[in-house]
Structure formats: C-alpha cells, structure tokens
C-alpha cells in the first residue's frame, strides 16, 4: 500500500472533537451526500493517476512531494469550517495559529520582533518583499543573480522597478565582484540574495553581499523560498552554513513551507525585519474588520482572502515536528542532503556523468560525459526519457555550459541541457542504490 489510509481514522475522531466545539448550536444536519459523489471521486482518482508518482522515492525530478500526513489531515479538518485569514472575523482561531507558526519560522533566523505572514507561495511572497523594497527605494533598481528565480524580473516589471541580472560564478552563486562594480555605479535599491537557487541549489555569498549593502546602502532581500529551512541542517558545507547563518541580517526573507516545510501548495511566507514596514500596507476596509481591534492579518498583507486551513496545517506540522536543529524535521532535511552527496559520489565513481560542482543543498545536476555541448545535451534528453520509461523520474535543466570545467571557457555564454535531481524526500537516501542502477541502465540504453 503506497498511499496512507490509516490516518483517515484520526481525521474522523478530530472531526467529532471539532463538532463538539459547536455543540451549543441547535442541531443542523449536513447536506445529504449526492449519490453521484462516489462516482465522481472514482473518476477523479483515475484521472489523478495520470501524474508522475511524486510520493515515490523514484520520483527524483522537480521540487515536488506530497505534504506530511499531519499537514494533509489538518488542512482537511480546517476545511470543514474554511476559515479566511484576511480578518479575525473570518478566521479567529486560524489567524492566531498563523501568527504562532510565522513567529516560529522567523525564530529560525533569530527574529523575535518582525512582521510576517503566509501567502500563496514564493512568487507572491517575493512580490510583497520587492513591493516594500520599491516603496522604500522608489525608482531604484532590483538586482539578482542570473540564477535567481525567473519571477524576480517579472515581479520587478509588474512593480515598474528596473531589474538587472548579475553574473554568477562557476558554482552558480552571485559574483560579489560583479555586484560591487554594479553598486559603485549607483541607483541600486535592492539586491536579491538567493539561498538555494532553483536549478542547482546554490547559495549566494550573503556575508559579502551584506558587507556591500553596508557600504553602498542598498536593501538585501533573501529569497530562501527553497533553501531557508536548511538553516536547521547540521551537514552543510562551510559556505552554505555561513550564508544561511546570516539570513537574519537581511531586510526581508521569503521561505516556502510548501517546498521544504511539508505543506500542501498554497503556503509561502514573507518576513520583514522591521515591523515598521506594516505602515506601507495601511488601507481602509469598510467590510471586514469588525470583530476585534486586534491586528487582522489582512492589514499587513497584499492579498485579501487567504486560506486559514494553510495556517492550521503549518501550525500542526510545526507542533509535531518542531523547527529545531537536531530534531526529526531537521534530520529529514539532512537525509536529503546526504542523498545528494551520495548520488554525487556515485556519479563521480562511474564514468558516464559529470557534475559541475558539489551540491550545496539536496539538488544534483549532471551531464553525460564526452562529446560536444550539443551532443551532451541530446544525450541528457535521451537519458531523461529512457529513465522515465524504466520508472526513474528526473528533471532537465538548461544551465550555463561554463559550469562544466571541460566545456569552459570556450562555451562563453552558451547553455547546455543537463539532468537534474531534487532529492527532497528523506526516503531518497535509502534509494540511491536503485536510482544509480536505473540511471546507469538508462544511460547504457540511450548510448546503444
Ligand atoms: C528560489 C525560489 N524562489 C521563488 C520560487 C517561486 O515559488 P512559487 O513556485 O512557490 O511561487 C521558487 C520556486 O521554485 C524558488 O525555487
């Protein structure tokens, strides 16, 4: 049995407790189930199986995995009420849960007094951070490395802020020398430091970026949508550890519970070091803020309606798996990182693939050896298809060819298609053997 059904019993019991909480109301029967409900659900189950098996360790492709059972059940439980965390009127209990859960997230970066809230995901969270940055540095440029998430340039366009892409070094990290030269020319309002890039999991050199911020007066926004939770992991290399340890010195941080925080999609988080930026959100809402003079979360977020269920799920997850170094949650992250190191070692021992540099988090990129850039790209695509047919699901990425020492420097600005594996499930560590075996077979098949 691959998909857990046992925990549904726990949900049924929790539902009884939830109902007891409203027992003073006159009884009202739930709407009768439509007789076609079962049929529709059966059809849906069949349709949903036309997906890659994200729950399985042999799905080792993109940043995708199902949420933890505690999050799935808590979200489902809250759905019986469907609270809206815009205002206390719509989600009193879940607003309190959100404030607690967000305070715990902020605590990972050493922040006690800060402003933050959940939102629909990393893009929305980065939009809020760059909107605040633009309000504080109107008209000044936003800069991020060429490996930063593509939405930073789009968000800057939406906000009508000039956006500049800065080169990264041979390990996919923002190049501090290029940043220094750009900052010296003036007009730079904000620098996005990505702690865990989407493609390679590279960690930008935050200590150097912070030093330049002090010298040139720009704002630092940390996009830790993917990598932020790794601040809890004990097995990072010195560079990644040093950058994550300094995240709390940035002006704002984005971290996505729906990536490494075990949550269903629809859960990002933006945090601001200075709670005073809350003034920028000030607005009148003649319809919503009646039940209390206390802070309504809609007063400090750009979105209006937001799912209280997402806060319930996150809160419950953090209760079961606290965000503490050395705890079970941190151990899960460490296992993913160990899996990435094990895969890199196995690839280095073989002769078929080359990694560009050691993984900084739990993402490994690799390119078939031998041949021209075009031949190696075509081979990567063939291995990707053959592996999928054998049940191993990887991803492809288009990366600067100069990341591979044997292609640089002749490759110039050209890119190469490589294989990419995000080993974000703790179980991946136990499956590196079968993954490498399937990969070798796919490579042998692709070559023949
Ligand atoms: C570093 C980084 N920032 C931002 C995002 C965008 O997040 P979302 O897809 O939740 O909008 C991603 C997504 O992969 C990411 O890896």
Coordinates of C-alpha atoms and ligand atoms in Angstrom, one line a residue:
X1 CA 0.0 0.0 0.0
X2 CA 1.7 3.2 -1.2
X3 CA -0.8 5.8 -0.1
X4 CA -1.6 6.1 3.6
X5 CA -5.3 5.4 4.5
X6 CA -4.9 4.7 8.3
X7 CA -4.7 8.3 9.3
X8 CA -8.2 8.9 7.9
X9 CA -9.5 7.4 11.2
X10 CA -7.6 10.1 13.1
X11 CA -9.4 12.7 11.0
X12 CA -12.8 11.2 11.7
X13 CA -12.1 11.4 15.5
X14 CA -10.8 15.0 15.3
X15 CA -13.9 15.9 13.3
X16 CA -16.0 14.7 16.3
X17 CA -14.0 17.0 18.6
X18 CA -14.4 19.9 16.2
X19 CA -18.2 19.3 16.2
X20 CA -18.3 19.2 20.0
X21 CA -16.9 22.7 20.0
X22 CA -20.1 23.9 18.4
X23 CA -22.5 21.7 20.3
X24 CA -24.4 24.6 21.8
X25 CA -25.9 25.4 18.5
X26 CA -29.3 23.9 17.6
X27 CA -28.7 20.7 15.6
X28 CA -28.4 21.1 11.8
X29 CA -27.8 18.1 9.6
X30 CA -25.0 18.3 7.0
X31 CA -26.3 18.5 3.4
X32 CA -27.1 14.9 2.2
X33 CA -24.3 13.5 0.0
X34 CA -25.2 13.5 -3.6
X35 CA -25.5 9.9 -4.8
X36 CA -23.1 10.7 -7.7
X37 CA -20.4 11.8 -5.3
X38 CA -18.7 8.4 -5.2
X39 CA -18.7 8.0 -9.0
X40 CA -17.2 11.5 -9.5
X41 CA -14.5 10.7 -6.9
X42 CA -13.7 7.4 -8.5
X43 CA -13.4 9.1 -11.9
X44 CA -11.1 11.8 -10.3
X45 CA -8.9 9.1 -8.7
X46 CA -8.4 7.6 -12.2
X47 CA -7.7 11.0 -13.7
X48 CA -5.2 11.8 -10.9
X49 CA -3.2 8.7 -11.6
X50 CA -2.1 10.4 -14.8
X51 CA 0.6 12.1 -12.8
X52 CA 4.3 11.4 -12.1
X53 CA 4.5 9.5 -8.8
X54 CA 5.5 12.4 -6.6
X55 CA 5.1 10.4 -3.4
X56 CA 7.6 7.7 -4.5
X57 CA 11.4 7.8 -4.0
X58 CA 11.9 7.0 -7.7
X59 CA 10.3 10.4 -8.4
X60 CA 13.6 12.3 -8.1
X61 CA 12.9 15.2 -10.5
X62 CA 11.5 18.6 -9.7
X63 CA 10.8 20.2 -6.3
X64 CA 7.7 18.1 -5.7
X65 CA 6.5 15.9 -3.0
X66 CA 3.1 15.4 -1.1
X67 CA 2.7 17.1 2.2
X68 CA 3.2 15.3 5.5
X69 CA 0.1 13.4 6.9
X70 CA -0.2 15.9 9.7
X71 CA -0.5 18.8 7.2
X72 CA -2.9 16.9 4.9
X73 CA -5.2 15.9 7.8
X74 CA -5.1 19.3 9.5
X75 CA -5.8 21.1 6.2
X76 CA -8.8 18.7 5.6
X77 CA -10.0 19.3 9.2
X78 CA -10.0 23.0 8.8
X79 CA -11.8 22.7 5.5
X80 CA -15.0 21.8 7.4
X81 CA -15.0 25.4 8.5
X82 CA -13.0 27.0 5.7
X83 CA -11.7 30.0 7.7
X84 CA -10.4 33.0 5.9
X85 CA -7.3 34.6 7.4
X86 CA -7.9 38.0 5.9
X87 CA -9.6 39.1 9.1
X88 CA -10.3 37.9 12.6
X89 CA -14.0 38.0 11.6
X90 CA -13.2 35.2 9.1
X91 CA -10.6 33.2 10.8
X92 CA -10.1 34.0 14.5
X93 CA -8.5 30.7 15.5
X94 CA -6.5 30.2 12.4
X95 CA -5.2 33.8 12.5
X96 CA -3.8 33.1 16.0
X97 CA -2.3 29.8 14.6
X98 CA -0.8 31.8 11.7
X99 CA 0.8 34.3 14.0
X100 CA 2.3 31.5 16.1
X101 CA 3.5 29.5 13.1
X102 CA 5.1 32.5 11.4
X103 CA 6.8 33.5 14.7
X104 CA 8.4 30.1 14.7
X105 CA 9.6 30.4 11.1
X106 CA 11.0 33.9 11.9
X107 CA 12.7 32.3 15.0
X108 CA 14.8 30.1 12.8
X109 CA 16.5 33.2 11.6
X110 CA 16.8 34.7 15.1
X111 CA 14.0 37.2 14.6
X112 CA 11.8 37.9 17.6
X113 CA 10.1 41.3 16.7
X114 CA 9.3 41.2 13.0
X115 CA 6.4 41.4 10.6
X116 CA 5.4 38.4 8.5
X117 CA 2.5 36.4 7.2
X118 CA 1.7 33.4 5.0
X119 CA 0.7 33.8 1.4
X120 CA 0.0 31.7 -1.7
X121 CA 3.7 30.8 -2.4
X122 CA 7.2 32.0 -3.2
X123 CA 6.2 34.3 -6.0
X124 CA 3.6 36.2 -4.0
X125 CA 6.0 36.4 -1.0
X126 CA 8.8 37.8 -3.2
X127 CA 6.3 40.2 -4.8
X128 CA 5.5 41.6 -1.3
X129 CA 9.1 41.8 -0.4
X130 CA 10.0 43.7 -3.6
X131 CA 6.9 45.9 -3.3
X132 CA 8.0 47.0 0.1
X133 CA 11.6 47.4 -1.2
X134 CA 10.3 49.6 -4.1
X135 CA 8.2 51.7 -1.7
X136 CA 11.3 52.4 0.3
X137 CA 13.7 52.9 -2.6
X138 CA 11.3 54.3 -5.3
X139 CA 12.6 54.0 -8.9
X140 CA 15.9 52.3 -7.9
X141 CA 16.9 49.0 -9.5
X142 CA 16.5 45.5 -8.2
X143 CA 19.4 43.2 -8.9
X144 CA 19.6 39.4 -8.7
X145 CA 22.0 36.8 -10.0
X146 CA 21.4 35.2 -13.4
X147 CA 20.5 32.0 -11.5
X148 CA 17.8 33.7 -9.3
X149 CA 14.2 32.6 -9.8
X150 CA 12.8 33.9 -13.1
X151 CA 9.9 35.6 -11.3
X152 CA 12.1 38.3 -9.8
X153 CA 12.5 40.0 -13.1
X154 CA 8.8 39.6 -13.9
X155 CA 7.8 40.9 -10.4
X156 CA 10.0 43.9 -10.9
X157 CA 8.3 44.6 -14.2
X158 CA 4.9 44.4 -12.5
X159 CA 6.1 46.9 -9.9
X160 CA 7.7 49.1 -12.6
X161 CA 11.1 48.8 -11.0
X162 CA 14.2 48.5 -13.2
X163 CA 15.6 44.9 -12.9
X164 CA 19.2 43.9 -13.5
X165 CA 20.6 40.4 -13.8
X166 CA 24.1 40.0 -12.4
X167 CA 26.6 37.2 -13.4
X168 CA 27.2 34.3 -11.1
X169 CA 30.5 32.4 -10.6
X170 CA 31.3 28.9 -11.7
X171 CA 29.3 27.4 -8.8
X172 CA 26.1 29.2 -9.6
X173 CA 26.5 31.8 -6.8
X174 CA 26.1 35.6 -7.3
X175 CA 29.5 37.0 -8.1
X176 CA 30.4 39.6 -5.4
X177 CA 32.9 41.3 -7.7
X178 CA 30.2 42.0 -10.3
X179 CA 27.9 43.2 -7.6
X180 CA 30.5 45.6 -6.2
X181 CA 31.1 47.0 -9.7
X182 CA 27.4 47.5 -10.2
X183 CA 26.8 49.0 -6.8
X184 CA 29.6 51.5 -7.4
X185 CA 27.7 52.9 -10.4
X186 CA 24.8 53.9 -8.1
X187 CA 21.0 53.6 -8.4
X188 CA 20.8 50.2 -6.9
X189 CA 17.9 49.9 -4.4
X190 CA 17.7 46.2 -3.6
X191 CA 19.8 43.0 -4.1
X192 CA 18.1 39.6 -4.0
X193 CA 20.3 37.0 -2.4
X194 CA 19.1 33.5 -3.3
X195 CA 19.9 31.0 -0.6
X196 CA 19.2 27.8 -2.6
X197 CA 18.8 28.6 -6.3
X198 CA 16.0 26.7 -8.1
X199 CA 18.2 24.9 -10.6
X200 CA 21.3 23.9 -8.7
X201 CA 20.6 24.7 -5.0
X202 CA 23.5 27.1 -5.0
X203 CA 23.7 29.5 -2.1
X204 CA 24.7 33.2 -2.8
X205 CA 27.5 34.6 -0.6
X206 CA 25.4 36.5 1.8
X207 CA 28.3 37.7 4.1
X208 CA 29.9 39.5 1.2
X209 CA 26.5 40.9 0.0
X210 CA 25.8 42.3 3.4
X211 CA 29.2 43.9 3.6
X212 CA 28.5 45.6 0.2
X213 CA 25.0 46.6 1.4
X214 CA 26.5 48.5 4.3
X215 CA 29.0 50.2 2.0
X216 CA 26.5 51.2 -0.7
X217 CA 23.2 51.4 1.2
X218 CA 21.1 49.0 -0.8
X219 CA 18.4 46.7 0.7
X220 CA 19.0 43.0 0.9
X221 CA 16.2 40.6 0.3
X222 CA 16.8 36.9 0.9
X223 CA 15.0 34.5 -1.4
X224 CA 15.2 31.4 0.7
X225 CA 11.9 30.0 -0.7
X226 CA 13.7 26.7 -1.4
X227 CA 16.7 26.7 0.9
X228 CA 15.6 28.5 4.0
X229 CA 14.8 25.5 6.2
X230 CA 18.4 24.3 5.7
X231 CA 19.4 26.8 8.4
X232 CA 18.5 23.8 10.7
X233 CA 20.6 21.3 8.9
X234 CA 24.0 20.2 10.5
X235 CA 25.6 18.8 7.4
X236 CA 26.1 21.8 5.1
X237 CA 29.4 22.9 3.9
X238 CA 31.0 26.0 5.4
X239 CA 30.0 28.4 2.6
X240 CA 26.2 27.5 2.7
X241 CA 26.3 27.4 6.5
X242 CA 27.9 30.9 6.7
X243 CA 25.3 32.4 4.3
X244 CA 22.2 30.8 6.0
X245 CA 23.5 31.8 9.4
X246 CA 23.5 35.5 8.4
X247 CA 20.0 35.5 6.8
X248 CA 18.6 37.3 9.9
X249 CA 20.7 40.4 8.9
X250 CA 18.8 40.8 5.7
X251 CA 15.8 43.3 5.4
X252 CA 13.4 40.6 4.3
X253 CA 13.2 36.9 3.9
X254 CA 11.0 34.6 1.9
X255 CA 10.6 31.0 2.8
X256 CA 8.2 28.5 1.3
X257 CA 6.5 26.0 3.7
X258 CA 5.1 24.3 0.6
X259 CA 8.6 23.4 -0.6
X260 CA 10.6 22.0 2.3
X261 CA 8.1 22.7 5.1
X262 CA 6.0 19.6 4.3
X263 CA 2.9 21.7 3.3
X264 CA 0.3 21.4 0.6
X265 CA 0.6 24.0 -2.2
X266 CA -0.6 27.5 -1.3
X267 CA 1.8 28.2 1.5
X268 CA 4.6 30.7 1.2
X269 CA 5.8 33.1 3.8
X270 CA 7.3 36.6 3.8
X271 CA 9.1 38.1 6.8
X272 CA 10.3 41.7 7.3
X273 CA 13.0 42.5 9.9
X274 CA 11.5 46.0 10.6
X275 CA 7.9 45.6 11.7
X276 CA 7.5 49.3 10.9
X277 CA 7.0 48.4 7.2
X278 CA 3.5 47.5 8.2
X279 CA 2.6 51.2 7.7
X280 CA 3.0 50.7 3.9
X281 CA 0.1 48.2 3.9
X282 CA -2.3 50.7 5.5
X283 CA -5.8 50.7 3.9
X284 CA -9.4 51.1 4.8
X285 CA -11.7 48.1 4.6
X286 CA -15.3 49.0 5.4
X287 CA -16.5 45.4 5.2
X288 CA -14.2 43.2 7.2
X289 CA -12.5 44.4 10.4
X290 CA -15.4 44.4 12.9
X291 CA -14.9 41.7 15.5
X292 CA -11.8 43.0 17.1
X293 CA -9.4 45.9 17.4
X294 CA -6.5 43.4 17.5
X295 CA -4.4 43.0 14.3
X296 CA -6.2 41.4 11.4
X297 CA -3.7 39.8 9.1
X298 CA -5.3 41.4 6.1
X299 CA -4.0 44.7 7.4
X300 CA -0.4 43.5 6.8
X301 CA -0.8 41.5 3.6
X302 CA -1.4 42.4 -0.1
X303 CA -3.8 39.6 -0.7
X304 CA -7.3 39.7 0.8
X305 CA -8.8 36.2 1.2
X306 CA -6.3 33.6 2.3
X307 CA -6.8 30.0 3.5
X308 CA -7.0 29.6 7.3
X309 CA -6.5 25.9 6.5
X310 CA -3.0 26.6 5.3
X311 CA -2.2 28.2 8.7
X312 CA -3.8 25.3 10.6
X313 CA -1.8 22.8 8.6
X314 CA 1.5 24.6 9.1
X315 CA 0.9 25.2 12.8
X316 CA 0.1 21.5 13.4
X317 CA 3.1 20.4 11.4
X318 CA 5.4 22.5 13.5
X319 CA 3.8 21.2 16.7
X320 CA 4.5 17.6 15.6
X321 CA 7.9 18.4 14.0
X322 CA 9.3 21.5 15.7
X323 CA 11.8 23.6 13.8
X324 CA 14.8 22.8 15.9
X325 CA 18.3 21.8 15.0
X326 CA 18.8 18.1 15.7
X327 CA 15.1 17.3 15.7
X328 CA 13.2 14.9 13.4
X329 CA 12.3 17.7 10.9
X330 CA 16.0 18.8 10.6
X331 CA 17.0 15.2 10.3
X332 CA 14.7 14.9 7.2
X333 CA 16.5 17.8 5.5
X334 CA 19.9 16.3 6.4
X335 CA 18.9 13.0 4.9
X336 CA 18.0 14.7 1.6
X337 CA 21.4 16.4 1.6
X338 CA 23.1 13.1 2.4
X339 CA 21.3 11.6 -0.5
X340 CA 22.6 14.3 -2.8
X341 CA 26.1 13.8 -1.7
X342 CA 25.8 10.0 -2.1
X343 CA 24.4 10.5 -5.6
X344 CA 27.3 12.9 -6.5
X345 CA 29.8 10.3 -5.1
X346 CA 28.3 7.5 -7.2
X347 CA 28.3 9.6 -10.3
X348 CA 32.0 10.5 -9.7
X349 CA 32.9 6.9 -9.3
X350 CA 31.2 6.0 -12.6
X351 CA 32.4 7.3 -16.0
X352 CA 29.1 8.2 -17.6
X353 CA 28.2 11.6 -16.0
X354 CA 29.9 14.7 -14.7
X355 CA 28.6 17.1 -12.0
X356 CA 29.6 20.7 -12.4
X357 CA 30.3 21.3 -8.6
X358 CA 29.4 19.6 -5.3
X359 CA 25.8 20.1 -4.3
X360 CA 25.2 22.8 -1.7
X361 CA 21.8 21.5 -0.6
X362 CA 19.9 18.5 -1.9
X363 CA 19.9 19.2 -5.7
X364 CA 22.3 17.4 -8.0
X365 CA 22.8 18.4 -11.7
X366 CA 24.8 16.2 -14.0
X367 CA 25.7 16.0 -17.7
X368 CA 26.6 12.9 -19.8
X369 CA 30.4 12.8 -20.4
X370 CA 32.1 13.1 -23.8
X371 CA 31.2 14.9 -27.0
X372 CA 30.2 18.4 -27.9
X373 CA 27.8 20.6 -25.9
X374 CA 25.0 19.8 -28.4
X375 CA 25.7 16.0 -28.3
X376 CA 25.8 16.0 -24.5
X377 CA 22.6 18.0 -24.3
X378 CA 20.9 15.5 -26.7
X379 CA 22.2 12.6 -24.6
X380 CA 20.8 14.2 -21.4
X381 CA 17.4 14.4 -23.1
X382 CA 17.6 10.7 -24.2
X383 CA 18.6 9.5 -20.7
X384 CA 15.8 11.6 -19.2
X385 CA 13.3 9.8 -21.5
X386 CA 14.8 6.3 -21.0
X387 CA 15.0 6.7 -17.2
X388 CA 11.3 7.7 -17.1
X389 CA 10.4 4.6 -19.1
X390 CA 12.2 2.5 -16.6
X391 CA 10.3 4.2 -13.7
X392 CA 13.0 6.8 -12.6
X393 CA 11.7 10.3 -13.0
X394 CA 14.4 13.0 -13.2
X395 CA 14.2 16.6 -14.4
X396 CA 16.1 18.6 -17.1
X397 CA 17.7 22.0 -16.6
X398 CA 19.3 24.5 -19.0
X399 CA 22.4 25.7 -17.4
X400 CA 25.4 27.8 -18.4
X401 CA 27.8 25.4 -20.1
X402 CA 30.8 27.1 -18.4
X403 CA 29.6 25.4 -15.1
X404 CA 31.3 22.2 -16.5
X405 CA 35.1 22.8 -16.4
X406 CA 35.7 20.8 -19.5
X407 CA 33.3 23.0 -21.5
X408 CA 34.5 26.3 -20.1
X409 CA 35.8 28.8 -21.1
X410 CA 35.1 28.1 -24.8
X411 CA 31.4 27.8 -24.1
X412 CA 31.2 31.5 -23.4
X413 CA 27.5 32.4 -22.7
X414 CA 26.1 29.2 -24.2
X415 CA 23.9 26.9 -22.2
X416 CA 23.7 23.1 -22.0
X417 CA 20.8 20.8 -21.2
X418 CA 21.7 18.7 -18.2
X419 CA 19.9 16.2 -15.9
X420 CA 18.7 17.4 -12.5
X421 CA 17.6 15.6 -9.5
X422 CA 16.0 17.2 -6.4
X423 CA 16.4 14.7 -3.6
X424 CA 14.0 16.4 -1.2
X425 CA 12.3 13.3 0.3
X426 CA 14.1 11.8 3.4
X427 CA 13.5 8.4 1.9
X428 CA 15.6 9.2 -1.1
X429 CA 18.7 8.3 1.0
X430 CA 17.6 4.7 1.1
X431 CA 17.0 4.6 -2.6
X432 CA 20.3 6.0 -4.0
X433 CA 21.4 2.4 -5.0
X434 CA 18.3 1.7 -7.2
X435 CA 18.4 5.3 -8.5
X436 CA 22.0 4.9 -9.7
X437 CA 21.3 1.5 -11.1
X438 CA 18.3 2.7 -13.2
X439 CA 20.3 5.8 -14.3
X440 CA 23.2 3.6 -15.5
X441 CA 20.8 1.3 -17.3
X442 CA 19.1 4.3 -18.9
X443 CA 22.5 5.8 -20.0
X444 CA 23.6 2.4 -21.4
X445 CA 20.3 2.1 -23.3
X446 CA 20.5 5.7 -24.5
X447 CA 24.0 5.1 -25.7
X448 CA 23.2 1.9 -27.6
Ligands
LIG1 C1 14.3 30.2 -5.1 C2 12.9 30.3 -5.5 N1 12.2 31.4 -5.4 C3 10.9 31.6 -5.7 C4 10.2 30.5 -6.2 C5 8.8 30.7 -6.7 O1 8.0 30.0 -5.7 P1 6.5 29.5 -6.0 O2 6.6 28.5 -7.1 O3 6.0 29.0 -4.7 O4 5.7 30.7 -6.5 C6 10.9 29.3 -6.4 C7 10.2 28.1 -7.0 O5 10.7 27.1 -7.2 C8 12.2 29.1 -6.0 O6 12.9 28.0 -6.1

